[in-house]
Structures are given as structure tokens and as C-alpha cells.
Amino acid sequence: MSLSRLSYALLILVISLVRVVHSIDFNYPAVFNFGDSNSDTGGLIAGLGESLEPPNGVQYFKSPEGRFCDGRLIVDFLMDEFDLPFLNSYLDSVGFPSFKRGCNFAAAGSTILPATATSVSPFSFAIQVAQFFRFKDRVLELLAKGKKLDKYLPAKDFFQNGLYMFDIGQNDLAGGFYSKTEDQVIASIPNILVEFETGIQKIYDQGGRRFWIHNTGPLGCLPQNVAVFGKDPSKLDELGCVSGHNRAAKLFNLQLHALTKKLQTQLADANVTYVDVFSIKFDLISNYPKYGFEKTLLVCCGYGGPPLNYDNRISCGQTKDINGTSVTAKGCEDSSEYISWDGIHYTEAANEYVASRILTGLYSDPPFSDKMPFVLNLKF
């Protein structure tokens, strides 16, 4: 850990000793998560029967654990704060997984809109919602047969009292830029959100009442998008991010926020919380030295060297023949100095920072209160 990062950590450690006024714990019996690679704990790898190579997982798990990261994701840190175990993927049946405290339906590459022939993941939002219904029905069937599986499956009332988390939409926008203009991507946002609202409504109709919806991050600051769409300097902002991608993300978030306000009004007795992840991530990228990081757009696990160390022909941990030479996308020496892990996903250190800011409640609408209890326990 760098000196600046250590100094900042010590400062926050002192601050974290001071309890907030409402010092009570989150109290969710279970969490059901839907999303893409930002919260995928093994869905895509298990679902497609693929493999994920080291150094993915090296920081915490010591081996790849289905996560496109060097360690834990934001959802993992949130589960820790909720005093719940990490979520097992619905699609991963190996290793005697327990779903007692929830289930993860997220899969990397997933979109809100239905998947197409060119999609990375076939597990679009509607499919994930359908998987949840299948999961719920099967759980209730098994519970009705006796108590033998009680320790592995959520209780019936967990489905009503549990938290439903959503972090999806990034791939609808980012993927759209490969075949559409910026205006066309922006024009597609209402249809994307109609599909999202339909899924939320279905879960509500099945008894879900607690919804936690993350907006999308600054897509233009992902090194992958900078490498592909930022070759023209006029398309970059002062941070070196692709302006068009960030504009689309902001407009998506504005409309998503409006949708959550609508749902807060229309869904009787539901608790719908909007979480502004974009602001947290953009602030981190804009002020990275302040938060103890030393690299912003430089990729930790990649190939090609500065300024990005990213080549879309080879993924983290892979060895391939490029231009007649065998090369490997290797990890950096200290990933805690980096924000970007592989050009698309954040490092464990960056994920921990983002989670710590989410847990302040300052980036949520409505803000955390006695109705959404919380203990301040920042690690940065």
C-alpha cells in the first residue's frame, strides 16, 4: 500500500470510530441480486461452461471465483455489511452452494433488453427474472416436502422481506455504441427502461417489496471504451474519458432516477431506493490521489503498456499469439494502486471504496434513515 493510501486509510479509520446518529444494522434475511459483470459471482462462467484464468481472484480468493476482478466486488462488500454470506450464483451448481440467505442471478455481459446473436450473455434481465421465479417456485415446492433442506433454502417469508438488488444497463449502452450513433443510443434508453420496469413490476407482483437500484457508472472512463472510441482526442474530456459514452450514461441515469421516483409512488408499501454509483465512481476517477490511488485509466491486468495497457484482442490472464508473438496479459505488482482491473471492471480496492461510499447513504434517494438502517464502518 502506498504512503498516500495508508495515510488516507488511517484518517478514515479515525473518522469511522465516530458512530452516526442512527447506529443500527441492516436487517435483511436474504438478498436476491440481478445484474451484469459488476455483480456477477460466477453466473456467466458456470452458465456457458467457460473458464476464468488467474490472476483473477488473486487478492482475496487466491484463485478465480467466477468474478471478473482481482478479488471482491461491490456486492460482496455490501453483503459483508449486511452480515450475510457472499451470494452464490443461481447457475453454479457445483460446490454444495447454499441459497439460504439469497441468490445471485447476475451474469457478465447481460443486458436489460433481450439478448441478440452478438450478445456476450444470453441471460438478459427478463431471463434473470424468469430464473428467479423458477427458483422461488422450486424452493417453495421443496420446503413443502419437509425440513430436510431448510438450512440450504430461504424461508417462505424471505421472499417478501428480502432485498432485491439491481445493477444492470451498462452493456445496453456500451454495446450500443459499436453499431449505433450517440443519438441512436440515447434514443434507445426509453425502451430499455420499459423492459426494466416490466421486470420490477413482475417481482413486485410476486411479493417483492424492498428494491435497491444502482445506476450505471461513467462508461466513457472505462479503458476499453477509451481504447476503442477515444482515438480522436476531440472525443475525450479533460480526464481522458470518452465524452459521448458519459453523456449517454448521465441521460440513462436521469431517466432511471425518474423511473424510480415513479415506482416509489406507484408501488404501494414498497421501498424503492435509487443509488447514484455514477457520482461515486466519477469522483473517484477525478480525485484518485485524494483516495489513495495512483492509477486511473491504466489497466492493472492487461497488455500493451502505457497509457492504457489494454488490448481488446486479449483478456486478463490469457496467453495468445498476436502478430506472430506469444503474449500474456499479466497482472500488475500492486493492484491496490489501480482503479481499473482489466479495462472493463474495477479492482477490489476500487470496489471497496465504492461500497464504502454507497454505505454512507449520501448517494441514495431516499437517503438511508431509520427505515433503511445503517452502521458507518468505512474501511478507507
mmCIF file of C-alpha atoms in Angstrom:
data_model
loop_
_atom_site.group_PDB
_atom_site.id
_atom_site.type_symbol
_atom_site.label_atom_id
_atom_site.label_comp_id
_atom_site.label_asym_id
_atom_site.label_seq_id
_atom_site.Cartn_x
_atom_site.Cartn_y
_atom_site.Cartn_z
ATOM 1 C CA MET A 1 0.000 0.000 0.000
ATOM 2 C CA SER A 2 1.328 3.425 -0.957
ATOM 3 C CA LEU A 3 2.029 6.087 1.692
ATOM 4 C CA SER A 4 -0.802 8.326 0.494
ATOM 5 C CA ARG A 5 -3.225 5.423 0.530
ATOM 6 C CA LEU A 6 -2.095 4.393 4.020
ATOM 7 C CA SER A 7 -2.429 7.959 5.324
ATOM 8 C CA TYR A 8 -5.932 8.235 3.916
ATOM 9 C CA ALA A 9 -6.898 4.865 5.378
ATOM 10 C CA LEU A 10 -5.687 5.936 8.825
ATOM 11 C CA LEU A 11 -7.645 9.186 8.582
ATOM 12 C CA ILE A 12 -10.870 7.417 7.701
ATOM 13 C CA LEU A 13 -10.234 4.813 10.392
ATOM 14 C CA VAL A 14 -10.337 7.631 12.964
ATOM 15 C CA ILE A 15 -13.484 9.065 11.398
ATOM 16 C CA SER A 16 -15.176 5.667 11.323
ATOM 17 C CA LEU A 17 -14.838 5.346 15.082
ATOM 18 C CA VAL A 18 -17.454 8.091 15.416
ATOM 19 C CA ARG A 19 -20.874 6.495 15.079
ATOM 20 C CA VAL A 20 -23.616 8.130 13.083
ATOM 21 C CA VAL A 21 -26.762 9.061 14.964
ATOM 22 C CA HIS A 22 -28.793 6.138 13.683
ATOM 23 C CA SER A 23 -26.351 3.369 14.603
ATOM 24 C CA ILE A 24 -28.306 0.225 13.784
ATOM 25 C CA ASP A 25 -27.638 -2.654 11.440
ATOM 26 C CA PHE A 26 -29.149 -3.534 8.105
ATOM 27 C CA ASN A 27 -31.664 -6.273 8.668
ATOM 28 C CA TYR A 28 -32.372 -8.314 5.552
ATOM 29 C CA PRO A 29 -32.998 -12.056 5.859
ATOM 30 C CA ALA A 30 -31.882 -12.568 2.251
ATOM 31 C CA VAL A 31 -30.705 -10.723 -0.869
ATOM 32 C CA PHE A 32 -31.688 -11.518 -4.456
ATOM 33 C CA ASN A 33 -29.399 -9.837 -6.982
ATOM 34 C CA PHE A 34 -29.841 -9.157 -10.711
ATOM 35 C CA GLY A 35 -27.225 -7.661 -12.992
ATOM 36 C CA ASP A 36 -24.159 -7.939 -15.194
ATOM 37 C CA SER A 37 -20.429 -8.390 -14.508
ATOM 38 C CA ASN A 38 -20.469 -5.623 -11.897
ATOM 39 C CA SER A 39 -22.181 -8.087 -9.561
ATOM 40 C CA ASP A 40 -21.695 -11.493 -11.232
ATOM 41 C CA THR A 41 -20.324 -14.013 -8.720
ATOM 42 C CA GLY A 42 -19.980 -16.852 -11.210
ATOM 43 C CA GLY A 43 -23.076 -16.883 -13.401
ATOM 44 C CA LEU A 44 -21.631 -16.426 -16.869
ATOM 45 C CA ILE A 45 -18.694 -18.784 -16.326
ATOM 46 C CA ALA A 46 -20.977 -21.528 -14.999
ATOM 47 C CA GLY A 47 -23.771 -20.879 -17.472
ATOM 48 C CA LEU A 48 -21.574 -21.042 -20.570
ATOM 49 C CA GLY A 49 -19.149 -23.629 -19.202
ATOM 50 C CA GLU A 50 -16.181 -21.347 -19.714
ATOM 51 C CA SER A 51 -13.089 -20.714 -17.597
ATOM 52 C CA LEU A 52 -11.588 -17.669 -15.949
ATOM 53 C CA GLU A 53 -7.823 -17.513 -15.651
ATOM 54 C CA PRO A 54 -5.534 -16.261 -12.861
ATOM 55 C CA PRO A 55 -4.692 -13.643 -11.725
ATOM 56 C CA ASN A 56 -8.458 -13.078 -11.459
ATOM 57 C CA GLY A 57 -9.379 -13.555 -7.804
ATOM 58 C CA VAL A 58 -5.805 -13.331 -6.566
ATOM 59 C CA GLN A 59 -6.324 -10.660 -3.903
ATOM 60 C CA TYR A 60 -8.992 -12.320 -1.788
ATOM 61 C CA PHE A 61 -9.979 -15.741 -3.077
ATOM 62 C CA LYS A 62 -6.429 -16.655 -4.211
ATOM 63 C CA SER A 63 -7.952 -18.208 -7.345
ATOM 64 C CA PRO A 64 -10.635 -17.242 -9.891
ATOM 65 C CA GLU A 65 -14.091 -17.453 -8.295
ATOM 66 C CA GLY A 66 -16.242 -16.530 -11.263
ATOM 67 C CA ARG A 67 -15.680 -12.821 -10.666
ATOM 68 C CA PHE A 68 -14.093 -10.560 -13.294
ATOM 69 C CA CYS A 69 -11.903 -8.912 -10.689
ATOM 70 C CA ASP A 70 -8.759 -9.470 -8.646
ATOM 71 C CA GLY A 71 -10.962 -10.094 -5.616
ATOM 72 C CA ARG A 72 -14.272 -8.953 -4.207
ATOM 73 C CA LEU A 73 -16.994 -6.996 -5.973
ATOM 74 C CA ILE A 74 -19.175 -4.195 -4.635
ATOM 75 C CA VAL A 75 -21.935 -6.723 -3.915
ATOM 76 C CA ASP A 76 -19.511 -8.789 -1.811
ATOM 77 C CA PHE A 77 -18.663 -5.793 0.384
ATOM 78 C CA LEU A 78 -22.347 -4.948 0.734
ATOM 79 C CA MET A 79 -23.139 -8.500 1.812
ATOM 80 C CA ASP A 80 -20.434 -8.202 4.463
ATOM 81 C CA GLU A 81 -22.070 -5.030 5.772
ATOM 82 C CA PHE A 82 -25.453 -6.782 5.831
ATOM 83 C CA ASP A 83 -23.804 -9.568 7.872
ATOM 84 C CA LEU A 84 -24.759 -12.054 5.171
ATOM 85 C CA PRO A 85 -22.615 -14.602 3.300
ATOM 86 C CA PHE A 86 -21.466 -13.943 -0.265
ATOM 87 C CA LEU A 87 -24.180 -14.705 -2.799
ATOM 88 C CA ASN A 88 -23.912 -17.944 -4.735
ATOM 89 C CA SER A 89 -24.824 -17.840 -8.402
ATOM 90 C CA TYR A 90 -28.104 -19.446 -9.442
ATOM 91 C CA LEU A 91 -26.311 -21.026 -12.400
ATOM 92 C CA ASP A 92 -23.439 -22.556 -10.415
ATOM 93 C CA SER A 93 -24.471 -25.943 -9.035
ATOM 94 C CA VAL A 94 -21.023 -27.236 -8.036
ATOM 95 C CA GLY A 95 -19.574 -26.939 -4.533
ATOM 96 C CA PHE A 96 -22.750 -27.533 -2.498
ATOM 97 C CA PRO A 97 -23.932 -23.916 -2.728
ATOM 98 C CA SER A 98 -26.300 -22.623 -0.059
ATOM 99 C CA PHE A 99 -29.096 -20.251 -1.048
ATOM 100 C CA LYS A 100 -30.432 -19.815 2.488
ATOM 101 C CA ARG A 101 -29.668 -16.088 2.584
ATOM 102 C CA GLY A 102 -30.246 -15.282 -1.075
ATOM 103 C CA CYS A 103 -29.280 -15.975 -4.651
ATOM 104 C CA ASN A 104 -27.430 -14.160 -7.437
ATOM 105 C CA PHE A 105 -28.946 -14.134 -10.914
ATOM 106 C CA ALA A 106 -26.406 -11.682 -12.385
ATOM 107 C CA ALA A 107 -24.292 -12.770 -15.348
ATOM 108 C CA ALA A 108 -21.445 -10.878 -17.000
ATOM 109 C CA GLY A 109 -22.315 -9.310 -20.336
ATOM 110 C CA SER A 110 -26.050 -9.285 -19.612
ATOM 111 C CA THR A 111 -28.344 -6.547 -20.884
ATOM 112 C CA ILE A 112 -31.760 -5.273 -19.904
ATOM 113 C CA LEU A 113 -33.050 -5.693 -23.458
ATOM 114 C CA PRO A 114 -33.373 -9.236 -24.844
ATOM 115 C CA ALA A 115 -30.101 -10.808 -25.935
ATOM 116 C CA THR A 116 -29.186 -10.952 -29.628
ATOM 117 C CA ALA A 117 -26.944 -13.237 -31.658
ATOM 118 C CA THR A 118 -23.964 -10.999 -30.874
ATOM 119 C CA SER A 119 -24.620 -10.695 -27.138
ATOM 120 C CA VAL A 120 -21.927 -11.845 -24.704
ATOM 121 C CA SER A 121 -24.567 -13.283 -22.386
ATOM 122 C CA PRO A 122 -27.914 -14.911 -23.199
ATOM 123 C CA PHE A 123 -29.103 -14.154 -19.662
ATOM 124 C CA SER A 124 -30.858 -10.828 -20.210
ATOM 125 C CA PHE A 125 -32.856 -9.139 -17.448
ATOM 126 C CA ALA A 126 -36.129 -10.851 -18.377
ATOM 127 C CA ILE A 127 -34.357 -14.226 -18.308
ATOM 128 C CA GLN A 128 -32.887 -13.450 -14.883
ATOM 129 C CA VAL A 129 -36.339 -12.529 -13.587
ATOM 130 C CA ALA A 130 -37.752 -15.758 -15.035
ATOM 131 C CA GLN A 131 -34.928 -17.677 -13.344
ATOM 132 C CA PHE A 132 -35.871 -16.043 -10.055
ATOM 133 C CA PHE A 133 -39.486 -17.188 -10.427
ATOM 134 C CA ARG A 134 -38.296 -20.709 -11.191
ATOM 135 C CA PHE A 135 -36.006 -20.541 -8.166
ATOM 136 C CA LYS A 136 -38.794 -19.313 -5.895
ATOM 137 C CA ASP A 137 -41.297 -21.911 -7.112
ATOM 138 C CA ARG A 138 -38.794 -24.724 -6.689
ATOM 139 C CA VAL A 139 -37.805 -23.537 -3.205
ATOM 140 C CA LEU A 140 -41.437 -23.471 -2.077
ATOM 141 C CA GLU A 141 -42.029 -26.931 -3.558
ATOM 142 C CA LEU A 142 -39.060 -28.382 -1.681
ATOM 143 C CA LEU A 143 -39.911 -26.650 1.589
ATOM 144 C CA ALA A 144 -43.439 -28.083 1.408
ATOM 145 C CA LYS A 145 -41.986 -31.595 1.351
ATOM 146 C CA GLY A 146 -40.253 -31.277 4.729
ATOM 147 C CA LYS A 147 -37.468 -29.601 6.648
ATOM 148 C CA LYS A 148 -34.554 -31.580 5.301
ATOM 149 C CA LEU A 149 -33.395 -28.710 3.050
ATOM 150 C CA ASP A 150 -34.232 -25.787 5.357
ATOM 151 C CA LYS A 151 -30.582 -24.966 6.014
ATOM 152 C CA TYR A 152 -29.894 -24.570 2.283
ATOM 153 C CA LEU A 153 -33.022 -22.730 1.112
ATOM 154 C CA PRO A 154 -34.617 -19.380 2.031
ATOM 155 C CA ALA A 155 -37.731 -19.480 4.193
ATOM 156 C CA LYS A 156 -41.007 -18.546 2.517
ATOM 157 C CA ASP A 157 -41.185 -15.113 4.137
ATOM 158 C CA PHE A 158 -37.641 -14.264 2.979
ATOM 159 C CA PHE A 159 -39.039 -13.583 -0.497
ATOM 160 C CA GLN A 160 -41.228 -10.775 0.831
ATOM 161 C CA ASN A 161 -38.802 -9.424 3.431
ATOM 162 C CA GLY A 162 -35.594 -9.811 1.415
ATOM 163 C CA LEU A 163 -33.759 -7.125 -0.524
ATOM 164 C CA TYR A 164 -33.893 -7.122 -4.339
ATOM 165 C CA MET A 165 -30.758 -5.512 -5.787
ATOM 166 C CA PHE A 166 -30.246 -4.412 -9.403
ATOM 167 C CA ASP A 167 -27.095 -3.292 -11.227
ATOM 168 C CA ILE A 168 -27.694 -3.634 -14.948
ATOM 169 C CA GLY A 169 -27.899 -1.475 -18.082
ATOM 170 C CA GLN A 170 -24.219 -0.779 -18.686
ATOM 171 C CA ASN A 171 -23.997 -3.264 -21.547
ATOM 172 C CA ASP A 172 -27.120 -1.932 -23.270
ATOM 173 C CA LEU A 173 -25.398 1.435 -23.621
ATOM 174 C CA ALA A 174 -21.764 0.401 -24.110
ATOM 175 C CA GLY A 175 -22.684 -2.344 -26.558
ATOM 176 C CA GLY A 176 -24.921 0.008 -28.494
ATOM 177 C CA PHE A 177 -22.022 2.285 -29.414
ATOM 178 C CA TYR A 178 -20.488 -0.462 -31.574
ATOM 179 C CA SER A 179 -23.354 -0.264 -34.068
ATOM 180 C CA LYS A 180 -25.202 2.987 -33.309
ATOM 181 C CA THR A 181 -24.531 6.702 -33.159
ATOM 182 C CA GLU A 182 -24.648 8.519 -29.838
ATOM 183 C CA ASP A 183 -28.087 9.907 -30.699
ATOM 184 C CA GLN A 184 -29.360 6.422 -31.512
ATOM 185 C CA VAL A 185 -28.021 5.019 -28.237
ATOM 186 C CA ILE A 186 -29.745 7.817 -26.324
ATOM 187 C CA ALA A 187 -32.965 7.251 -28.274
ATOM 188 C CA SER A 188 -32.958 3.594 -27.148
ATOM 189 C CA ILE A 189 -32.992 4.455 -23.436
ATOM 190 C CA PRO A 190 -36.802 4.684 -23.002
ATOM 191 C CA ASN A 191 -37.264 1.189 -24.454
ATOM 192 C CA ILE A 192 -34.529 -0.155 -22.193
ATOM 193 C CA LEU A 193 -36.245 1.281 -19.137
ATOM 194 C CA VAL A 194 -39.672 -0.010 -20.166
ATOM 195 C CA GLU A 195 -38.151 -3.502 -20.136
ATOM 196 C CA PHE A 196 -36.580 -2.821 -16.750
ATOM 197 C CA GLU A 197 -39.838 -1.508 -15.281
ATOM 198 C CA THR A 198 -41.651 -4.604 -16.512
ATOM 199 C CA GLY A 199 -39.242 -6.842 -14.589
ATOM 200 C CA ILE A 200 -39.550 -4.785 -11.404
ATOM 201 C CA GLN A 201 -43.341 -4.896 -11.640
ATOM 202 C CA LYS A 202 -43.314 -8.672 -12.040
ATOM 203 C CA ILE A 203 -41.159 -9.110 -8.935
ATOM 204 C CA TYR A 204 -43.462 -6.742 -7.016
ATOM 205 C CA ASP A 205 -46.489 -8.744 -8.148
ATOM 206 C CA GLN A 206 -44.767 -11.840 -6.717
ATOM 207 C CA GLY A 207 -44.376 -10.176 -3.313
ATOM 208 C CA GLY A 208 -41.046 -8.332 -3.526
ATOM 209 C CA ARG A 209 -41.147 -5.080 -1.552
ATOM 210 C CA ARG A 210 -37.566 -3.867 -0.995
ATOM 211 C CA PHE A 211 -35.788 -2.687 -4.147
ATOM 212 C CA TRP A 212 -32.267 -1.264 -4.357
ATOM 213 C CA ILE A 213 -31.398 0.035 -7.842
ATOM 214 C CA HIS A 214 -27.860 1.084 -8.847
ATOM 215 C CA ASN A 215 -27.467 3.480 -11.747
ATOM 216 C CA THR A 216 -24.740 2.943 -14.332
ATOM 217 C CA GLY A 217 -21.180 4.228 -13.956
ATOM 218 C CA PRO A 218 -19.106 6.573 -16.160
ATOM 219 C CA LEU A 219 -18.790 4.284 -19.183
ATOM 220 C CA GLY A 220 -16.543 6.719 -21.003
ATOM 221 C CA CYS A 221 -13.876 6.254 -18.341
ATOM 222 C CA LEU A 222 -13.536 2.503 -18.868
ATOM 223 C CA PRO A 223 -10.155 1.914 -20.575
ATOM 224 C CA GLN A 224 -11.808 -0.455 -23.052
ATOM 225 C CA ASN A 225 -14.026 2.346 -24.349
ATOM 226 C CA VAL A 226 -11.151 4.838 -24.335
ATOM 227 C CA ALA A 227 -9.066 2.400 -26.411
ATOM 228 C CA VAL A 228 -11.804 1.740 -28.969
ATOM 229 C CA PHE A 229 -13.645 5.068 -29.170
ATOM 230 C CA GLY A 230 -11.107 7.588 -27.899
ATOM 231 C CA LYS A 231 -8.536 7.561 -30.695
ATOM 232 C CA ASP A 232 -9.746 11.021 -31.721
ATOM 233 C CA PRO A 233 -8.618 13.382 -28.907
ATOM 234 C CA SER A 234 -11.575 15.685 -29.620
ATOM 235 C CA LYS A 235 -13.884 12.955 -28.313
ATOM 236 C CA LEU A 236 -12.183 12.904 -24.905
ATOM 237 C CA ASP A 237 -12.873 15.108 -21.900
ATOM 238 C CA GLU A 238 -10.322 16.641 -19.542
ATOM 239 C CA LEU A 239 -9.960 13.321 -17.679
ATOM 240 C CA GLY A 240 -9.258 11.372 -20.869
ATOM 241 C CA CYS A 241 -12.720 9.757 -20.820
ATOM 242 C CA VAL A 242 -14.957 9.377 -23.889
ATOM 243 C CA SER A 243 -17.449 12.236 -23.657
ATOM 244 C CA GLY A 244 -20.235 10.606 -25.670
ATOM 245 C CA HIS A 245 -20.334 7.487 -23.523
ATOM 246 C CA ASN A 246 -20.541 9.544 -20.341
ATOM 247 C CA ARG A 247 -23.286 11.747 -21.782
ATOM 248 C CA ALA A 248 -25.330 8.644 -22.599
ATOM 249 C CA ALA A 249 -24.722 7.247 -19.115
ATOM 250 C CA LYS A 250 -25.879 10.500 -17.499
ATOM 251 C CA LEU A 251 -29.050 10.620 -19.601
ATOM 252 C CA PHE A 252 -29.760 6.964 -18.816
ATOM 253 C CA ASN A 253 -29.333 7.711 -15.118
ATOM 254 C CA LEU A 254 -31.623 10.738 -15.243
ATOM 255 C CA GLN A 255 -34.379 8.645 -16.781
ATOM 256 C CA LEU A 256 -33.699 5.723 -14.422
ATOM 257 C CA HIS A 257 -33.944 8.110 -11.466
ATOM 258 C CA ALA A 258 -37.272 9.403 -12.783
ATOM 259 C CA LEU A 259 -38.480 5.814 -13.116
ATOM 260 C CA THR A 260 -37.562 5.027 -9.511
ATOM 261 C CA LYS A 261 -39.474 8.123 -8.344
ATOM 262 C CA LYS A 262 -42.467 6.857 -10.301
ATOM 263 C CA LEU A 263 -42.130 3.391 -8.755
ATOM 264 C CA GLN A 264 -41.846 4.902 -5.270
ATOM 265 C CA THR A 265 -45.268 6.438 -5.864
ATOM 266 C CA GLN A 266 -46.991 3.631 -7.745
ATOM 267 C CA LEU A 267 -45.842 0.533 -5.860
ATOM 268 C CA ALA A 268 -47.851 0.617 -2.664
ATOM 269 C CA ASP A 269 -45.953 -0.444 0.505
ATOM 270 C CA ALA A 270 -42.702 -0.901 -1.471
ATOM 271 C CA ASN A 271 -39.334 0.604 -0.561
ATOM 272 C CA VAL A 272 -37.554 1.672 -3.771
ATOM 273 C CA THR A 273 -34.048 3.116 -3.357
ATOM 274 C CA TYR A 274 -32.003 4.689 -6.173
ATOM 275 C CA VAL A 275 -28.220 4.555 -5.687
ATOM 276 C CA ASP A 276 -26.047 7.050 -7.586
ATOM 277 C CA VAL A 277 -23.000 4.904 -8.326
ATOM 278 C CA PHE A 278 -22.035 7.188 -11.234
ATOM 279 C CA SER A 279 -21.240 10.099 -8.913
ATOM 280 C CA ILE A 280 -19.154 7.904 -6.625
ATOM 281 C CA LYS A 281 -17.107 6.433 -9.462
ATOM 282 C CA PHE A 282 -16.667 9.718 -11.321
ATOM 283 C CA ASP A 283 -15.459 11.418 -8.159
ATOM 284 C CA LEU A 284 -13.023 8.559 -7.577
ATOM 285 C CA ILE A 285 -11.607 8.880 -11.104
ATOM 286 C CA SER A 286 -11.475 12.685 -10.897
ATOM 287 C CA ASN A 287 -9.778 12.797 -7.497
ATOM 288 C CA TYR A 288 -7.964 9.464 -7.323
ATOM 289 C CA PRO A 289 -4.849 10.719 -5.427
ATOM 290 C CA LYS A 290 -7.122 12.018 -2.666
ATOM 291 C CA TYR A 291 -8.408 8.485 -2.154
ATOM 292 C CA GLY A 292 -5.002 6.835 -2.160
ATOM 293 C CA PHE A 293 -4.875 5.517 -5.732
ATOM 294 C CA GLU A 294 -2.024 6.118 -8.164
ATOM 295 C CA LYS A 295 -3.500 4.944 -11.497
ATOM 296 C CA THR A 296 -6.772 5.908 -13.151
ATOM 297 C CA LEU A 297 -7.099 4.737 -16.757
ATOM 298 C CA LEU A 298 -4.058 2.449 -16.701
ATOM 299 C CA VAL A 299 -5.151 -1.200 -16.573
ATOM 300 C CA CYS A 300 -3.659 -3.473 -13.909
ATOM 301 C CA CYS A 301 -4.163 -6.782 -15.738
ATOM 302 C CA GLY A 302 -3.699 -6.206 -19.444
ATOM 303 C CA TYR A 303 -1.314 -5.997 -22.356
ATOM 304 C CA GLY A 304 0.264 -3.193 -24.356
ATOM 305 C CA GLY A 305 1.843 -0.929 -21.774
ATOM 306 C CA PRO A 306 1.002 2.725 -21.033
ATOM 307 C CA PRO A 307 -1.026 4.811 -21.460
ATOM 308 C CA LEU A 308 -3.821 2.228 -21.099
ATOM 309 C CA ASN A 309 -2.164 -1.217 -21.009
ATOM 310 C CA TYR A 310 -5.274 -2.535 -22.761
ATOM 311 C CA ASP A 311 -5.642 -4.574 -25.932
ATOM 312 C CA ASN A 312 -9.116 -5.865 -26.803
ATOM 313 C CA ARG A 313 -7.597 -8.907 -28.523
ATOM 314 C CA ILE A 314 -6.512 -10.469 -25.226
ATOM 315 C CA SER A 315 -8.205 -10.669 -21.821
ATOM 316 C CA CYS A 316 -6.674 -10.712 -18.360
ATOM 317 C CA GLY A 317 -4.782 -13.944 -17.715
ATOM 318 C CA GLN A 318 -4.902 -15.154 -21.307
ATOM 319 C CA THR A 319 -1.930 -16.105 -23.490
ATOM 320 C CA LYS A 320 -2.384 -15.564 -27.220
ATOM 321 C CA ASP A 321 -0.445 -15.217 -30.426
ATOM 322 C CA ILE A 322 -0.532 -11.571 -31.512
ATOM 323 C CA ASN A 323 1.285 -10.575 -34.683
ATOM 324 C CA GLY A 324 3.323 -13.772 -34.570
ATOM 325 C CA THR A 325 4.384 -13.408 -30.930
ATOM 326 C CA SER A 326 3.044 -15.291 -27.910
ATOM 327 C CA VAL A 327 1.989 -12.739 -25.280
ATOM 328 C CA THR A 328 0.257 -12.904 -21.903
ATOM 329 C CA ALA A 329 -1.993 -10.336 -20.271
ATOM 330 C CA LYS A 330 -0.393 -10.217 -16.838
ATOM 331 C CA GLY A 331 -1.411 -8.583 -13.602
ATOM 332 C CA CYS A 332 0.372 -5.588 -12.084
ATOM 333 C CA GLU A 333 2.524 -5.775 -8.963
ATOM 334 C CA ASP A 334 0.125 -3.921 -6.638
ATOM 335 C CA SER A 335 -3.498 -3.778 -7.756
ATOM 336 C CA SER A 336 -4.434 -1.596 -4.759
ATOM 337 C CA GLU A 337 -2.868 1.342 -6.610
ATOM 338 C CA TYR A 338 -5.177 0.872 -9.607
ATOM 339 C CA ILE A 339 -8.829 1.661 -10.259
ATOM 340 C CA SER A 340 -9.168 -0.475 -13.396
ATOM 341 C CA TRP A 341 -8.542 -4.201 -13.123
ATOM 342 C CA ASP A 342 -8.861 -5.378 -16.740
ATOM 343 C CA GLY A 343 -10.095 -2.395 -18.716
ATOM 344 C CA ILE A 344 -13.783 -3.096 -18.067
ATOM 345 C CA HIS A 345 -14.018 -3.932 -14.376
ATOM 346 C CA TYR A 346 -12.735 -2.253 -11.233
ATOM 347 C CA THR A 347 -10.123 -3.624 -8.846
ATOM 348 C CA GLU A 348 -11.079 -4.969 -5.446
ATOM 349 C CA ALA A 349 -9.595 -1.823 -3.866
ATOM 350 C CA ALA A 350 -11.774 0.423 -6.038
ATOM 351 C CA ASN A 351 -14.837 -1.756 -5.392
ATOM 352 C CA GLU A 352 -14.260 -1.479 -1.657
ATOM 353 C CA TYR A 353 -14.051 2.297 -1.915
ATOM 354 C CA VAL A 354 -17.275 2.488 -3.957
ATOM 355 C CA ALA A 355 -19.092 0.205 -1.495
ATOM 356 C CA SER A 356 -17.920 2.341 1.428
ATOM 357 C CA ARG A 357 -19.406 5.449 -0.196
ATOM 358 C CA ILE A 358 -22.670 3.664 -1.015
ATOM 359 C CA LEU A 359 -22.946 2.713 2.650
ATOM 360 C CA THR A 360 -22.832 6.347 3.775
ATOM 361 C CA GLY A 361 -26.343 6.691 2.377
ATOM 362 C CA LEU A 362 -25.404 10.078 0.900
ATOM 363 C CA TYR A 363 -25.751 8.844 -2.671
ATOM 364 C CA SER A 364 -29.189 7.292 -2.283
ATOM 365 C CA ASP A 365 -32.694 8.547 -2.924
ATOM 366 C CA PRO A 366 -34.232 8.367 -0.421
ATOM 367 C CA PRO A 367 -31.137 8.674 1.820
ATOM 368 C CA PHE A 368 -30.614 5.955 4.405
ATOM 369 C CA SER A 369 -32.645 6.563 7.548
ATOM 370 C CA ASP A 370 -34.310 4.610 10.315
ATOM 371 C CA LYS A 371 -36.411 2.993 7.568
ATOM 372 C CA MET A 372 -33.211 1.761 5.914
ATOM 373 C CA PRO A 373 -30.952 1.206 8.937
ATOM 374 C CA PHE A 374 -27.196 1.507 8.643
ATOM 375 C CA VAL A 375 -23.909 1.446 10.545
ATOM 376 C CA LEU A 376 -20.995 3.573 9.319
ATOM 377 C CA ASN A 377 -17.993 1.258 9.096
ATOM 378 C CA LEU A 378 -15.786 2.561 6.294
ATOM 379 C CA LYS A 379 -12.564 0.726 5.516
ATOM 380 C CA PHE A 380 -10.898 3.509 3.542
#
